[in-house]
mmCIF file of C-alpha atoms and ligand atoms in Angstrom:
data_model
loop_
_atom_site.group_PDB
_atom_site.id
_atom_site.type_symbol
_atom_site.label_atom_id
_atom_site.label_comp_id
_atom_site.label_asym_id
_atom_site.label_seq_id
_atom_site.Cartn_x
_atom_site.Cartn_y
_atom_site.Cartn_z
ATOM 1 C CA UNK A 1 109.839 111.495 74.750
ATOM 2 C CA UNK A 2 107.859 108.768 75.686
ATOM 3 C CA UNK A 3 108.313 107.032 79.391
ATOM 4 C CA UNK A 4 109.335 108.631 82.492
ATOM 5 C CA UNK A 5 112.387 111.390 82.504
ATOM 6 C CA UNK A 6 113.834 113.087 85.434
ATOM 7 C CA UNK A 7 116.452 115.494 84.494
ATOM 8 C CA UNK A 8 118.720 117.185 87.249
ATOM 9 C CA UNK A 9 115.753 117.030 89.831
ATOM 10 C CA UNK A 10 116.451 118.403 93.314
ATOM 11 C CA UNK A 11 114.185 119.078 96.215
ATOM 12 C CA UNK A 12 114.548 121.014 99.613
ATOM 13 C CA UNK A 13 112.304 121.184 102.385
ATOM 14 C CA UNK A 14 112.182 124.281 104.578
ATOM 15 C CA UNK A 15 113.597 123.278 108.348
ATOM 16 C CA UNK A 16 114.080 125.975 111.035
ATOM 17 C CA UNK A 17 114.562 128.810 108.402
ATOM 18 C CA UNK A 18 116.773 126.636 106.165
ATOM 19 C CA UNK A 19 116.309 124.894 103.178
ATOM 20 C CA UNK A 20 117.360 121.238 103.866
ATOM 21 C CA UNK A 21 118.229 119.337 100.705
ATOM 22 C CA UNK A 22 116.290 115.984 100.537
ATOM 23 C CA UNK A 23 117.299 115.016 96.799
ATOM 24 C CA UNK A 24 120.275 116.484 95.027
ATOM 25 C CA UNK A 25 120.525 116.373 91.210
ATOM 26 C CA UNK A 26 118.551 112.994 90.335
ATOM 27 C CA UNK A 27 118.444 112.128 86.713
ATOM 28 C CA UNK A 28 116.852 109.000 85.545
ATOM 29 C CA UNK A 29 114.921 107.448 82.597
ATOM 30 C CA UNK A 30 112.494 104.718 81.789
ATOM 31 C CA UNK A 31 111.148 103.833 78.497
ATOM 32 C CA UNK A 32 107.354 103.454 78.091
ATOM 33 C CA UNK A 33 106.329 100.152 79.463
ATOM 34 C CA UNK A 34 109.585 99.541 81.506
ATOM 35 C CA UNK A 35 109.693 98.900 85.107
ATOM 36 C CA UNK A 36 112.077 100.882 87.309
ATOM 37 C CA UNK A 37 112.822 100.067 91.308
ATOM 38 C CA UNK A 38 113.979 102.562 93.649
ATOM 39 C CA UNK A 39 116.042 101.292 96.567
ATOM 40 C CA UNK A 40 118.313 102.992 99.036
ATOM 41 C CA UNK A 41 118.157 103.904 102.781
ATOM 42 C CA UNK A 42 115.427 105.331 104.791
ATOM 43 C CA UNK A 43 115.100 109.087 104.514
ATOM 44 C CA UNK A 44 117.097 109.079 100.918
ATOM 45 C CA UNK A 45 114.293 110.749 99.396
ATOM 46 C CA UNK A 46 112.376 107.682 97.565
ATOM 47 C CA UNK A 47 108.817 108.785 98.563
ATOM 48 C CA UNK A 48 109.636 112.357 97.749
ATOM 49 C CA UNK A 49 110.778 111.410 94.308
ATOM 50 C CA UNK A 50 107.490 109.437 93.699
ATOM 51 C CA UNK A 51 105.305 112.304 95.020
ATOM 52 C CA UNK A 52 106.990 114.689 92.411
ATOM 53 C CA UNK A 53 106.286 112.675 89.793
ATOM 54 C CA UNK A 54 102.821 112.315 91.038
ATOM 55 C CA UNK A 55 102.671 116.260 91.229
ATOM 56 C CA UNK A 56 101.841 115.977 95.107
ATOM 57 C CA UNK A 57 104.547 118.662 95.018
ATOM 58 C CA UNK A 58 107.089 120.276 92.801
ATOM 59 C CA UNK A 59 110.756 120.003 92.464
ATOM 60 C CA UNK A 60 112.868 123.012 93.524
ATOM 61 C CA UNK A 61 114.945 122.426 90.360
ATOM 62 C CA UNK A 62 115.006 120.386 87.593
ATOM 63 C CA UNK A 63 112.392 118.898 85.109
ATOM 64 C CA UNK A 64 109.965 115.884 85.229
ATOM 65 C CA UNK A 65 108.086 114.753 82.354
ATOM 66 C CA UNK A 66 105.656 111.563 81.741
ATOM 67 C CA UNK A 67 105.300 110.771 77.981
ATOM 68 C CA UNK A 68 106.557 114.281 77.423
ATOM 69 C CA UNK A 69 104.109 116.046 79.641
ATOM 70 C CA UNK A 70 104.904 117.750 82.831
ATOM 71 C CA UNK A 71 103.443 115.880 85.932
ATOM 72 C CA UNK A 72 100.657 118.808 86.637
ATOM 73 C CA UNK A 73 99.333 117.815 82.964
ATOM 74 C CA UNK A 74 99.617 114.046 83.626
ATOM 75 C CA UNK A 75 97.807 114.429 86.966
ATOM 76 C CA UNK A 76 94.894 116.701 85.417
ATOM 77 C CA UNK A 77 94.353 113.968 82.813
ATOM 78 C CA UNK A 78 94.438 111.301 85.446
ATOM 79 C CA UNK A 79 97.671 109.565 83.780
ATOM 80 C CA UNK A 80 99.074 108.599 87.266
ATOM 81 C CA UNK A 81 98.052 105.589 89.307
ATOM 82 C CA UNK A 82 99.568 105.395 92.984
ATOM 83 C CA UNK A 83 99.827 102.420 95.266
ATOM 84 C CA UNK A 84 100.976 103.052 98.918
ATOM 85 C CA UNK A 85 102.241 100.805 101.554
ATOM 86 C CA UNK A 86 98.894 100.641 103.156
ATOM 87 C CA UNK A 87 95.949 99.865 100.779
ATOM 88 C CA UNK A 88 94.243 103.094 101.828
ATOM 89 C CA UNK A 89 90.486 101.424 100.722
ATOM 90 C CA UNK A 90 87.413 102.998 101.810
ATOM 91 C CA UNK A 91 86.100 100.582 104.375
ATOM 92 C CA UNK A 92 82.423 101.125 103.642
ATOM 93 C CA UNK A 93 82.870 100.490 99.971
ATOM 94 C CA UNK A 94 82.848 97.052 98.482
ATOM 95 C CA UNK A 95 86.064 95.762 96.223
ATOM 96 C CA UNK A 96 84.285 96.920 93.114
ATOM 97 C CA UNK A 97 83.223 100.267 94.316
ATOM 98 C CA UNK A 98 86.692 100.965 95.575
ATOM 99 C CA UNK A 99 88.045 99.960 92.274
ATOM 100 C CA UNK A 100 85.409 102.084 90.342
ATOM 101 C CA UNK A 101 86.151 105.120 92.679
ATOM 102 C CA UNK A 102 88.729 106.782 90.382
ATOM 103 C CA UNK A 103 86.279 106.530 87.296
ATOM 104 C CA UNK A 104 83.501 108.307 89.499
ATOM 105 C CA UNK A 105 85.894 110.905 90.392
ATOM 106 C CA UNK A 106 86.600 111.486 86.780
ATOM 107 C CA UNK A 107 82.873 111.490 85.879
ATOM 108 C CA UNK A 108 82.172 112.572 82.347
ATOM 109 C CA UNK A 109 85.660 113.607 81.572
ATOM 110 C CA UNK A 110 86.798 110.087 82.102
ATOM 111 C CA UNK A 111 88.327 108.114 79.241
ATOM 112 C CA UNK A 112 86.828 105.012 78.153
ATOM 113 C CA UNK A 113 88.767 102.628 80.348
ATOM 114 C CA UNK A 114 90.859 100.082 78.722
ATOM 115 C CA UNK A 115 89.537 97.466 81.068
ATOM 116 C CA UNK A 116 86.283 97.677 83.277
ATOM 117 C CA UNK A 117 86.324 97.617 86.815
ATOM 118 C CA UNK A 118 84.993 94.241 86.532
ATOM 119 C CA UNK A 119 87.808 92.842 84.506
ATOM 120 C CA UNK A 120 90.505 94.424 86.678
ATOM 121 C CA UNK A 121 89.109 92.648 89.643
ATOM 122 C CA UNK A 122 89.377 89.601 87.949
ATOM 123 C CA UNK A 123 92.908 90.269 86.786
ATOM 124 C CA UNK A 124 94.140 91.144 90.134
ATOM 125 C CA UNK A 125 92.715 87.720 91.184
ATOM 126 C CA UNK A 126 89.559 88.973 93.180
ATOM 127 C CA UNK A 127 87.053 87.288 91.312
ATOM 128 C CA UNK A 128 84.097 86.361 93.755
ATOM 129 C CA UNK A 129 85.335 89.143 96.193
ATOM 130 C CA UNK A 130 83.674 91.828 94.075
ATOM 131 C CA UNK A 131 81.117 92.505 96.959
ATOM 132 C CA UNK A 132 83.498 91.805 99.979
ATOM 133 C CA UNK A 133 84.434 94.823 102.188
ATOM 134 C CA UNK A 134 88.057 95.623 102.808
ATOM 135 C CA UNK A 135 87.841 94.293 106.409
ATOM 136 C CA UNK A 136 87.086 90.852 104.766
ATOM 137 C CA UNK A 137 90.132 90.603 102.854
ATOM 138 C CA UNK A 138 93.674 89.595 103.814
ATOM 139 C CA UNK A 139 96.363 92.399 103.496
ATOM 140 C CA UNK A 140 97.719 90.652 100.001
ATOM 141 C CA UNK A 141 94.161 90.947 98.700
ATOM 142 C CA UNK A 142 93.555 94.401 99.951
ATOM 143 C CA UNK A 143 96.853 95.442 98.165
ATOM 144 C CA UNK A 144 95.591 93.670 94.883
ATOM 145 C CA UNK A 145 92.394 95.829 95.255
ATOM 146 C CA UNK A 146 94.407 98.912 95.643
ATOM 147 C CA UNK A 147 96.454 97.975 92.428
ATOM 148 C CA UNK A 148 93.288 97.355 90.559
ATOM 149 C CA UNK A 149 92.151 100.907 91.430
ATOM 150 C CA UNK A 150 95.287 102.496 90.521
ATOM 151 C CA UNK A 151 94.869 100.831 87.019
ATOM 152 C CA UNK A 152 91.214 101.627 86.379
ATOM 153 C CA UNK A 153 91.634 104.928 84.825
ATOM 154 C CA UNK A 154 94.591 103.377 82.324
ATOM 155 C CA UNK A 155 97.335 105.527 83.644
ATOM 156 C CA UNK A 156 100.425 106.006 81.792
ATOM 157 C CA UNK A 157 102.513 105.408 84.935
ATOM 158 C CA UNK A 158 102.157 103.298 87.901
ATOM 159 C CA UNK A 159 103.901 104.521 91.000
ATOM 160 C CA UNK A 160 104.332 101.982 94.010
ATOM 161 C CA UNK A 161 105.547 103.148 97.197
ATOM 162 C CA UNK A 162 106.706 100.076 99.171
ATOM 163 C CA UNK A 163 103.299 98.266 98.170
ATOM 164 C CA UNK A 164 104.377 95.092 99.870
ATOM 165 C CA UNK A 165 106.365 95.924 102.593
ATOM 166 C CA UNK A 166 103.724 95.156 105.178
ATOM 167 C CA UNK A 167 103.276 91.405 103.847
ATOM 168 C CA UNK A 168 105.161 88.348 104.794
ATOM 169 C CA UNK A 169 108.025 87.091 102.544
ATOM 170 C CA UNK A 170 105.895 84.256 101.035
ATOM 171 C CA UNK A 171 102.897 86.661 100.335
ATOM 172 C CA UNK A 172 105.252 89.272 98.923
ATOM 173 C CA UNK A 173 106.717 86.807 96.433
ATOM 174 C CA UNK A 174 103.181 85.756 95.377
ATOM 175 C CA UNK A 175 102.352 89.532 94.921
ATOM 176 C CA UNK A 176 105.403 90.240 92.979
ATOM 177 C CA UNK A 177 104.410 87.440 90.667
ATOM 178 C CA UNK A 178 100.916 88.787 90.461
ATOM 179 C CA UNK A 179 101.850 92.278 89.749
ATOM 180 C CA UNK A 180 104.466 91.027 86.923
ATOM 181 C CA UNK A 181 101.530 89.187 85.421
ATOM 182 C CA UNK A 182 99.222 92.118 85.501
ATOM 183 C CA UNK A 183 101.786 94.524 84.137
ATOM 184 C CA UNK A 184 102.560 92.142 81.284
ATOM 185 C CA UNK A 185 98.992 92.593 80.324
ATOM 186 C CA UNK A 186 98.660 95.977 80.918
ATOM 187 C CA UNK A 187 102.200 97.264 79.752
ATOM 188 C CA UNK A 188 101.934 100.412 82.163
ATOM 189 C CA UNK A 189 105.078 101.901 82.810
ATOM 190 C CA UNK A 190 105.858 101.526 86.531
ATOM 191 C CA UNK A 191 108.189 102.824 89.253
ATOM 192 C CA UNK A 192 108.455 100.980 92.498
ATOM 193 C CA UNK A 193 110.211 101.695 95.724
ATOM 194 C CA UNK A 194 111.192 98.719 97.672
ATOM 195 C CA UNK A 195 113.529 97.757 100.563
ATOM 196 C CA UNK A 196 113.984 94.395 99.241
ATOM 197 C CA UNK A 197 117.042 93.793 97.065
ATOM 198 C CA UNK A 198 115.526 90.387 95.705
ATOM 199 C CA UNK A 199 112.277 92.329 94.976
ATOM 200 C CA UNK A 200 113.855 94.934 92.944
ATOM 201 C CA UNK A 201 115.997 92.597 90.986
ATOM 202 C CA UNK A 202 112.877 90.086 90.412
ATOM 203 C CA UNK A 203 110.692 92.879 89.198
ATOM 204 C CA UNK A 204 112.685 95.346 87.504
ATOM 205 C CA UNK A 205 114.195 96.330 84.061
ATOM 206 C CA UNK A 206 116.169 99.080 85.509
ATOM 207 C CA UNK A 207 117.318 99.529 89.245
ATOM 208 C CA UNK A 208 118.300 103.096 90.866
ATOM 209 C CA UNK A 209 120.334 102.750 93.893
ATOM 210 C CA UNK A 210 120.236 105.748 96.249
ATOM 211 C CA UNK A 211 122.390 106.962 99.006
ATOM 212 C CA UNK A 212 121.185 109.556 101.621
ATOM 213 C CA UNK A 213 122.001 113.063 102.725
ATOM 214 C CA UNK A 214 121.417 114.372 100.285
ATOM 215 C CA UNK A 215 119.281 111.811 98.508
ATOM 216 C CA UNK A 216 121.028 111.071 95.181
ATOM 217 C CA UNK A 217 121.488 107.930 92.789
ATOM 218 C CA UNK A 218 124.872 106.232 93.376
ATOM 219 C CA UNK A 219 124.356 103.338 90.543
ATOM 220 C CA UNK A 220 121.802 102.422 87.995
ATOM 221 C CA UNK A 221 121.661 98.938 86.927
ATOM 222 C CA UNK A 222 119.888 97.323 83.963
ATOM 223 C CA UNK A 223 118.338 93.924 84.820
ATOM 224 C CA UNK A 224 118.548 91.902 81.378
ATOM 225 C CA UNK A 225 116.912 88.712 83.091
ATOM 226 C CA UNK A 226 114.553 87.168 80.456
ATOM 227 C CA UNK A 227 110.785 87.641 80.892
ATOM 228 C CA UNK A 228 108.355 86.304 81.946
ATOM 229 C CA UNK A 229 110.117 86.142 85.349
ATOM 230 C CA UNK A 230 109.212 82.991 87.408
ATOM 231 C CA UNK A 231 110.133 81.333 90.565
ATOM 232 C CA UNK A 232 112.940 79.569 88.679
ATOM 233 C CA UNK A 233 114.314 83.219 88.148
ATOM 234 C CA UNK A 234 115.320 83.319 91.867
ATOM 235 C CA UNK A 235 117.699 80.334 91.285
ATOM 236 C CA UNK A 236 119.401 81.726 88.096
ATOM 237 C CA UNK A 237 123.073 82.609 88.851
ATOM 238 C CA UNK A 238 122.672 85.803 86.887
ATOM 239 C CA UNK A 239 119.627 86.885 89.276
ATOM 240 C CA UNK A 240 122.185 86.318 92.457
ATOM 241 C CA UNK A 241 124.921 88.140 90.394
ATOM 242 C CA UNK A 242 122.678 91.395 90.206
ATOM 243 C CA UNK A 243 121.453 90.925 93.719
ATOM 244 C CA UNK A 244 125.132 91.068 94.680
ATOM 245 C CA UNK A 245 125.911 94.216 92.481
ATOM 246 C CA UNK A 246 122.805 95.922 94.196
ATOM 247 C CA UNK A 247 124.073 94.864 97.689
ATOM 248 C CA UNK A 248 127.559 95.974 97.154
ATOM 249 C CA UNK A 249 126.218 99.464 95.932
ATOM 250 C CA UNK A 250 124.057 99.723 99.029
ATOM 251 C CA UNK A 251 126.972 98.626 101.537
ATOM 252 C CA UNK A 252 129.788 100.802 99.836
ATOM 253 C CA UNK A 253 128.010 103.848 101.215
ATOM 254 C CA UNK A 254 128.106 102.703 104.995
ATOM 255 C CA UNK A 255 130.298 104.810 107.088
ATOM 256 C CA UNK A 256 133.778 103.272 107.696
ATOM 257 C CA UNK A 257 132.804 102.093 110.978
ATOM 258 C CA UNK A 258 130.637 99.676 109.280
ATOM 259 C CA UNK A 259 133.096 98.495 106.961
ATOM 260 C CA UNK A 260 132.807 94.811 105.247
ATOM 261 C CA UNK A 261 134.821 93.262 107.728
ATOM 262 C CA UNK A 262 132.731 94.497 110.632
ATOM 263 C CA UNK A 263 129.785 93.198 108.801
ATOM 264 C CA UNK A 264 131.561 89.657 108.837
ATOM 265 C CA UNK A 265 129.780 88.032 111.362
HETATM 266 N N1 ADP B 1 106.619 117.183 103.332
HETATM 267 C C1 ADP B 1 107.894 117.112 103.850
HETATM 268 N N2 ADP B 1 108.240 118.314 104.487
HETATM 269 C C2 ADP B 1 109.458 118.325 105.182
HETATM 270 N N3 ADP B 1 110.494 117.403 104.921
HETATM 271 C C3 ADP B 1 110.118 116.295 104.321
HETATM 272 C C4 ADP B 1 108.780 116.034 103.715
HETATM 273 N N4 ADP B 1 108.600 114.956 103.044
HETATM 274 C C5 ADP B 1 110.007 114.496 103.392
HETATM 275 N N5 ADP B 1 110.785 115.179 104.081
HETATM 276 C C6 ADP B 1 112.282 114.879 104.213
HETATM 277 O O1 ADP B 1 112.938 114.352 103.120
HETATM 278 C C7 ADP B 1 113.820 113.509 103.489
HETATM 279 C C8 ADP B 1 113.422 112.300 102.539
HETATM 280 O O2 ADP B 1 112.273 111.528 102.999
HETATM 281 P P1 ADP B 1 111.230 110.582 102.375
HETATM 282 O O3 ADP B 1 111.223 110.867 100.653
HETATM 283 O O4 ADP B 1 110.317 110.032 103.025
HETATM 284 O O5 ADP B 1 112.465 109.261 102.223
HETATM 285 P P2 ADP B 1 112.311 107.861 102.116
HETATM 286 O O6 ADP B 1 111.054 107.501 101.449
HETATM 287 O O7 ADP B 1 113.533 107.392 101.099
HETATM 288 O O8 ADP B 1 112.545 107.026 103.171
HETATM 289 C C9 ADP B 1 113.822 113.155 104.804
HETATM 290 O O9 ADP B 1 114.630 113.861 105.507
HETATM 291 C C10 ADP B 1 112.369 113.847 105.237
HETATM 292 O O10 ADP B 1 112.556 114.213 106.691
HETATM 293 MG MG1 MG B 2 109.428 106.282 101.979
#
């Protein structure tokens, strides 16, 4: 099966001699080339899910496949690109050298990249900054560099963990449209964690709404807004209807003490 598939995935962590469930029976699917968004309260296991897809650790139960292969194989074949909230660039390397790094790690085993590091630097809008150090870039530019680095080995899947969480709102929207443009060109399957409902709806084909303790999916929503998505998409009544649906799913899981009336301020 192409794309990403999680079937009945659970994960527990040991704590004080007990197994504490972080994720319980999570099943989700993305077709190749689709964009998925994970949204839910802090601690509901979103980062844990991404790390299992990236084979940082294994599920306690269930099965994960990336284009039919287990995460261990996908990782060995460098089919996974990961972007974190902080850009995690090497400060002593230039933009181009940071983007090139995964190819150097791959060495001779590396596939011929679909795009050269130079092309990717241009694709993410950093032309002219090839030889700049990360400290000479704004936060948004550093994240673009991290995205280029994540794409340089032509991965089958791009995982993004709150990639724009540290940016101001205007910059975040700019980065959203940049990422949409980059992805339209690379057609990489993507799974992004976000705290922003608008960001999830703007970017995704499919949104997975999580609840906590234990982390689980409480709603899966397909976003059928046309592509390319533009600034005008934010004013589309269908956009706002889906934002409303996601908000409702998130608020419905609040304890009674925080019911809708109590939130009426
Ligand atoms: N390496 C780990 N060891 C032990 N517990 C962990 C580890 N990683 C995450 N957890 C626990 O798993 C739960 C989910 O965490 P996380 O995936 O970071 O949530 P989110 O990203 O949704 O905020 C939390 O209760 C957290 O304390
Ligand atoms: Mg997290």
